CSV table of C-alpha atoms and ligand atoms in Angstrom, one decimal:
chain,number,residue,atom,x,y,z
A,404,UNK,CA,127.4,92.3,104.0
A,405,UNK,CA,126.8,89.6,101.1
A,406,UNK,CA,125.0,92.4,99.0
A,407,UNK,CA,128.0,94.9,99.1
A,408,UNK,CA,130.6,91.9,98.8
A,409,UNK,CA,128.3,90.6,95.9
A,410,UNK,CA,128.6,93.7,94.8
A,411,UNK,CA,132.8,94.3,94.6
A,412,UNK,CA,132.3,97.4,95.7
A,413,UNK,CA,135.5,99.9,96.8
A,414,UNK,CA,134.9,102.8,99.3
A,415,UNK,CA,134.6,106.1,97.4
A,416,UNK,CA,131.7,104.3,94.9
A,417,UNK,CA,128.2,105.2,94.9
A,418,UNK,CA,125.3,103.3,95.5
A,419,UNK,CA,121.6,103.8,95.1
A,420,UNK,CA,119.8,101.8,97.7
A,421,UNK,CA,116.5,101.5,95.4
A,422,UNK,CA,113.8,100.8,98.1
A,423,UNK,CA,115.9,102.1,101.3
A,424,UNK,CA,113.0,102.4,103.9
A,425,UNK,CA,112.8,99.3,104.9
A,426,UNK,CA,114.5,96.3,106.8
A,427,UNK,CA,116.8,95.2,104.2
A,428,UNK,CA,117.4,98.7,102.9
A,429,UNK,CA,117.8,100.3,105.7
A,430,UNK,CA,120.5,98.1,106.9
A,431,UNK,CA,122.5,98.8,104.0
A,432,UNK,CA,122.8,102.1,104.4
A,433,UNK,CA,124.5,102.0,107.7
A,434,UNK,CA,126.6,99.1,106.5
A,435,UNK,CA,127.4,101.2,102.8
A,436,UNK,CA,128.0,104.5,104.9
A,437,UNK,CA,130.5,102.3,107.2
A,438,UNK,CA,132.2,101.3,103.9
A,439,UNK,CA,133.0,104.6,103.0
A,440,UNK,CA,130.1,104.6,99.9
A,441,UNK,CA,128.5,107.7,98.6
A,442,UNK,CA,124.6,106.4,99.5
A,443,UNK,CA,121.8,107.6,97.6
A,444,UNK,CA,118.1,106.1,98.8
A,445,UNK,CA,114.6,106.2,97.8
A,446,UNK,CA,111.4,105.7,100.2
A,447,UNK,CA,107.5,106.0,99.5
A,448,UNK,CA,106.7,108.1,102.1
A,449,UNK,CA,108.1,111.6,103.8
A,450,UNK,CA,108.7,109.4,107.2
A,451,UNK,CA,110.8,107.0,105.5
A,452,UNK,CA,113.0,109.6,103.3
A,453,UNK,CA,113.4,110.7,107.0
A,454,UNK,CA,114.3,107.6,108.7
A,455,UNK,CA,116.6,106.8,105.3
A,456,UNK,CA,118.3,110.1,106.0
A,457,UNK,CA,119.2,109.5,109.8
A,458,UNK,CA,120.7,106.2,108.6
A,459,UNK,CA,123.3,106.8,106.4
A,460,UNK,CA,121.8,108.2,103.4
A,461,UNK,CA,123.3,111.2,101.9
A,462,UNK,CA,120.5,111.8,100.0
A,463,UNK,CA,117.1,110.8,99.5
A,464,UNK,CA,114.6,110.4,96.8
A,465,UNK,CA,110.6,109.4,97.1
A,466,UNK,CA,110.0,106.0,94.1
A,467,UNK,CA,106.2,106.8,94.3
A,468,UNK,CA,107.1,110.5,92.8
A,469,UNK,CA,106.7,110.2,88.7
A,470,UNK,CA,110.0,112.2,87.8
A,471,UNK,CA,111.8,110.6,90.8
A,472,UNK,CA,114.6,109.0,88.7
A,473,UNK,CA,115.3,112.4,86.4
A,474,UNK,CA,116.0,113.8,89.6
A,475,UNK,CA,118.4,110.9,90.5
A,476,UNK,CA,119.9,110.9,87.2
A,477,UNK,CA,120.7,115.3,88.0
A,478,UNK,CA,122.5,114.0,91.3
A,479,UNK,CA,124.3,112.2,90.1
A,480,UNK,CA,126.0,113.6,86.7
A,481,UNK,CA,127.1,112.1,83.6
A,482,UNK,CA,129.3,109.4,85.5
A,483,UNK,CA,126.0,107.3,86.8
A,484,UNK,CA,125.7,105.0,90.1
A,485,UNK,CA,128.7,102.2,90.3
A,486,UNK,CA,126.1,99.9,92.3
A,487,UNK,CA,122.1,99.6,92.7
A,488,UNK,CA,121.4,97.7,95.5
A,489,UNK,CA,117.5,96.9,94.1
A,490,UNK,CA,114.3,95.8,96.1
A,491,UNK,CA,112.0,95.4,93.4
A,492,UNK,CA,113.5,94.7,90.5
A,493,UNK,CA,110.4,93.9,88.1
A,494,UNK,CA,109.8,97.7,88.7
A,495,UNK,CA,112.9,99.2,88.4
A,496,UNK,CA,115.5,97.1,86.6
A,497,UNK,CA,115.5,98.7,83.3
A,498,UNK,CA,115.7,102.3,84.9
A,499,UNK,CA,118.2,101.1,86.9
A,500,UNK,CA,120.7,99.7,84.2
A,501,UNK,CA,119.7,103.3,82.4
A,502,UNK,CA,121.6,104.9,85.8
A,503,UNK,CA,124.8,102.5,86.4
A,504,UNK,CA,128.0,104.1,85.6
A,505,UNK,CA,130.7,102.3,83.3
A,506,UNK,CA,130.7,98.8,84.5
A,507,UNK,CA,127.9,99.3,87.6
A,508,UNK,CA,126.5,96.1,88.9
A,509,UNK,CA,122.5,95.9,89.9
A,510,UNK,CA,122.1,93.5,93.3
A,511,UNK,CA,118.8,92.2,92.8
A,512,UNK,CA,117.5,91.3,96.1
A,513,UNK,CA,114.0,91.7,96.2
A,514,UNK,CA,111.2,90.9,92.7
A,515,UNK,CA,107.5,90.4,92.8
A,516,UNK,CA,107.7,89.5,88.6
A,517,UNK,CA,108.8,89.7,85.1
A,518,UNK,CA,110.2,92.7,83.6
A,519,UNK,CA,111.1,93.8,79.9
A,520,UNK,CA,114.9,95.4,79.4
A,521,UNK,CA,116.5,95.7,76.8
A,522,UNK,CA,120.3,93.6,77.2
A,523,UNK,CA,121.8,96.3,74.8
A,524,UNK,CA,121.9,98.4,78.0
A,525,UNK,CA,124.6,96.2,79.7
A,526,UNK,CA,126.5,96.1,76.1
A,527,UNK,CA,127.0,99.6,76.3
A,528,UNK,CA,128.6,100.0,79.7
A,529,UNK,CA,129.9,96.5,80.2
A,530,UNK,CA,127.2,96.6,83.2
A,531,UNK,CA,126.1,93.3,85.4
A,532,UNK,CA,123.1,92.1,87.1
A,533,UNK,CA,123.8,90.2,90.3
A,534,UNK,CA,121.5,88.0,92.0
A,535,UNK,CA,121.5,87.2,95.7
A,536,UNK,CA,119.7,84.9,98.1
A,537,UNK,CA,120.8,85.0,101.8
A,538,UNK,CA,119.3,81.4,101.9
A,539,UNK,CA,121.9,79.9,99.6
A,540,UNK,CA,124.4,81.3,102.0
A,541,UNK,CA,126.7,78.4,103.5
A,542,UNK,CA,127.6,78.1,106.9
A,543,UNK,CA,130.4,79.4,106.9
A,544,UNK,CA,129.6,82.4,105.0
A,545,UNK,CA,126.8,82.8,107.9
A,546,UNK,CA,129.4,82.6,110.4
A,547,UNK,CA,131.3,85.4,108.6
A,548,UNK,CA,127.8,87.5,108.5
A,549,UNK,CA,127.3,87.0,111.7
A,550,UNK,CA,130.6,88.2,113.6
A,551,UNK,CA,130.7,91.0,111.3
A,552,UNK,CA,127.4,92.5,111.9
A,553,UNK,CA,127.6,91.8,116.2
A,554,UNK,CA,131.3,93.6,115.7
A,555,UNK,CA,128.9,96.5,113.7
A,556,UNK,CA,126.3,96.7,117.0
A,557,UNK,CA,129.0,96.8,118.9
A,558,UNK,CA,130.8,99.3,117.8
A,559,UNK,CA,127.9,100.9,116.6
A,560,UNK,CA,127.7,101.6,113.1
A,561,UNK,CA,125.0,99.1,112.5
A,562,UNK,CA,121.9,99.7,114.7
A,563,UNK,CA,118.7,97.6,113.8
A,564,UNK,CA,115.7,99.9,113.0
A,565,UNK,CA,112.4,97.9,114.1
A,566,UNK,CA,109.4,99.4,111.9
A,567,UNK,CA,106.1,97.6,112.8
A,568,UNK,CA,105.9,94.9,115.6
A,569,UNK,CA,102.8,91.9,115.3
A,570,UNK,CA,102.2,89.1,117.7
A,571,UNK,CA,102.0,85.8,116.6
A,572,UNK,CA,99.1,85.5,116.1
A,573,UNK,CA,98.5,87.9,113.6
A,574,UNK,CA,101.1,87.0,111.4
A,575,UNK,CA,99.0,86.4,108.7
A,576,UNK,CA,97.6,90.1,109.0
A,577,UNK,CA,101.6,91.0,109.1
A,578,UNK,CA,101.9,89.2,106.0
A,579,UNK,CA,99.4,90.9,104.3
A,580,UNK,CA,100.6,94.1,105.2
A,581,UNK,CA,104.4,94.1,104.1
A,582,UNK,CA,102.6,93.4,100.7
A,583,UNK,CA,100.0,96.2,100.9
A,584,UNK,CA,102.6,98.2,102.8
A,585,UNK,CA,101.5,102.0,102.9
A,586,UNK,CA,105.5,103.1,104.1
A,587,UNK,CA,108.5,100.9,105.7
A,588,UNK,CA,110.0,102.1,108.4
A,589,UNK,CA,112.3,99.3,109.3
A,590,UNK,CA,112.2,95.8,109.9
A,591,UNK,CA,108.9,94.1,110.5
A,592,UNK,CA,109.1,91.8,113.2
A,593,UNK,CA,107.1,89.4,114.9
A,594,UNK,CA,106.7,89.4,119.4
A,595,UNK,CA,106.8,85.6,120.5
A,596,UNK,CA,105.3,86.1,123.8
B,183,NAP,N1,117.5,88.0,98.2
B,183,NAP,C1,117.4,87.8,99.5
B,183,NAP,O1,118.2,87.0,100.1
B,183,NAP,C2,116.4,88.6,100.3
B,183,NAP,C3,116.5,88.6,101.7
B,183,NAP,C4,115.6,89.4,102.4
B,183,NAP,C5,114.6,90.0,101.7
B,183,NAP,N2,114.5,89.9,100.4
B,183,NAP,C6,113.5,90.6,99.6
B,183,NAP,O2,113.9,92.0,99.5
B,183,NAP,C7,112.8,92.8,99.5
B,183,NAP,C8,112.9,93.9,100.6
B,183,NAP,O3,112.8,93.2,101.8
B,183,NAP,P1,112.5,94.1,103.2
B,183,NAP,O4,112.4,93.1,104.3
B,183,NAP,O5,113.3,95.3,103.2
B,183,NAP,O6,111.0,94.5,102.8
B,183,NAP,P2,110.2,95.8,103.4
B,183,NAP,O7,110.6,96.1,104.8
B,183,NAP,O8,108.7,95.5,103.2
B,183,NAP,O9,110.7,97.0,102.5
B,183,NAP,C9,110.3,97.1,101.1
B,183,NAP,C10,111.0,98.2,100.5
B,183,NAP,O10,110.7,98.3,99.1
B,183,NAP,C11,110.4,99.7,98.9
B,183,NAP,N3,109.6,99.9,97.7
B,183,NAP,C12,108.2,100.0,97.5
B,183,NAP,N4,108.0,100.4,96.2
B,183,NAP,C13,109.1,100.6,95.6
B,183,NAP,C14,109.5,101.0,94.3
B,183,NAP,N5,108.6,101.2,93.4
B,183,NAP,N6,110.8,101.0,94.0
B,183,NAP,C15,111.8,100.8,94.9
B,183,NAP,N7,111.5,100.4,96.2
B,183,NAP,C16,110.2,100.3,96.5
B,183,NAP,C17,109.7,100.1,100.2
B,183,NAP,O11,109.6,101.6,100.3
B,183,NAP,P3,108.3,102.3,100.9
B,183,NAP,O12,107.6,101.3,101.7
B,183,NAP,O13,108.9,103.5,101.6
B,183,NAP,O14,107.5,102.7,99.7
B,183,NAP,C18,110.6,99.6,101.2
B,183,NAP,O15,111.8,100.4,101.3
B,183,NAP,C19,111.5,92.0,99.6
B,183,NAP,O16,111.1,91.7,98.3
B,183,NAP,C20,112.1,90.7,100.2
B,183,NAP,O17,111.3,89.6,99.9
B,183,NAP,C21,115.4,89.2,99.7
């Protein structure tokens, strides 16, 4: 909810959710598709395009193909994306502010390190890049999360997707492999008993 409100988006936009396959991005498409956005994802793998696809997606592209972002950029026409809803930004940020539309925002939720753009891109289409972090979130605001995503289970337009599930005791093998991850399908979660 924070990432789309971050994001000022209206219904009738489009949004690329740039790393879709997994627990964040996965919840975004249900929530974008609920708002009435036109969603565009990307996944690594042929089972996560899928999984994209059954939740919300209109479309689906694969980030570990090279000419993955020409095809985007086809898709999408001369207008551009309004919003990028970014997992790893030190990847993708400068592709990304090569794809917003006339004053599209980038969300950057997720970076693993520094990238190079080049600011002349924002010039050009008055663009933004939006930070978020769900731990600077206040109380209330979790309060406002909260009753809006248990109002989304039940009614039904958000539906968690659990990926892969590790005991306790291997959470430091769980750790290791949501950085060496080989395909998201969902929210990584660890069983307490
Ligand atoms: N800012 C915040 O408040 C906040 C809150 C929660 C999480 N996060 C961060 O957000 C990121 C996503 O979290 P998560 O829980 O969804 O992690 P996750 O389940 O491990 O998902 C990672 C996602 O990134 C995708 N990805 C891999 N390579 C990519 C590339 N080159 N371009 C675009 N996407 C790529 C993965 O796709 P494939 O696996 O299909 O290749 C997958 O969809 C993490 O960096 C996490 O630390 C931030």
């Amino acid at each position: 909810m924070h990432l789309l409100s971050s994001a000022r988006v209206k219904a009738g936009e489009s949004v690329l959710v740039h790393g879709a396959s997994g627990g964040v991005g996965l919840a975004v498409c249900q929530i974008a598709r609920a708002y009435g956005l036109k969603v565009l994802g990307t996944a690594g793998t042929g089972e996560g395009q899928n999984i994209v696809l059954q939740n919300g997606a209109h479309e689906v592209f694969n980030h570990r193909e090279h000419n993955y972002i020409d095809k985007i950029k086809k898709s999408v026409g001369e207008k551009g994306i309004d919003v990028i809803i970014e997992m790893l930004a030190n990847v993708n940020l400068n592709n990304d502010l090569n794809l917003l539309s006339r004053g599209g925002r980038v969300i950057v939720v997720g970076s693993r390190g520094p990238i190079e753009i080049n600011p002349r891109d924002t010039m050009t289409k008055e663009s933004s890049i939006i930070g978020v972090a769900l731990y600077s979130s206040t109380k209330e605001e979790f309060r406002q999360y909260a009753a809006a995503l248990q109002a989304g289970m039940e009614i039904g337009w958000l539906k968690p997707v659990i990926g892969s599930q590790y005991s306790l005791e291997k959470v430091a093998q769980a750790h290791e492999n949501i950085i060496h991850s080989s395909g998201a399908t969902g929210k990584m979660i660890l069983l307490l008993e």
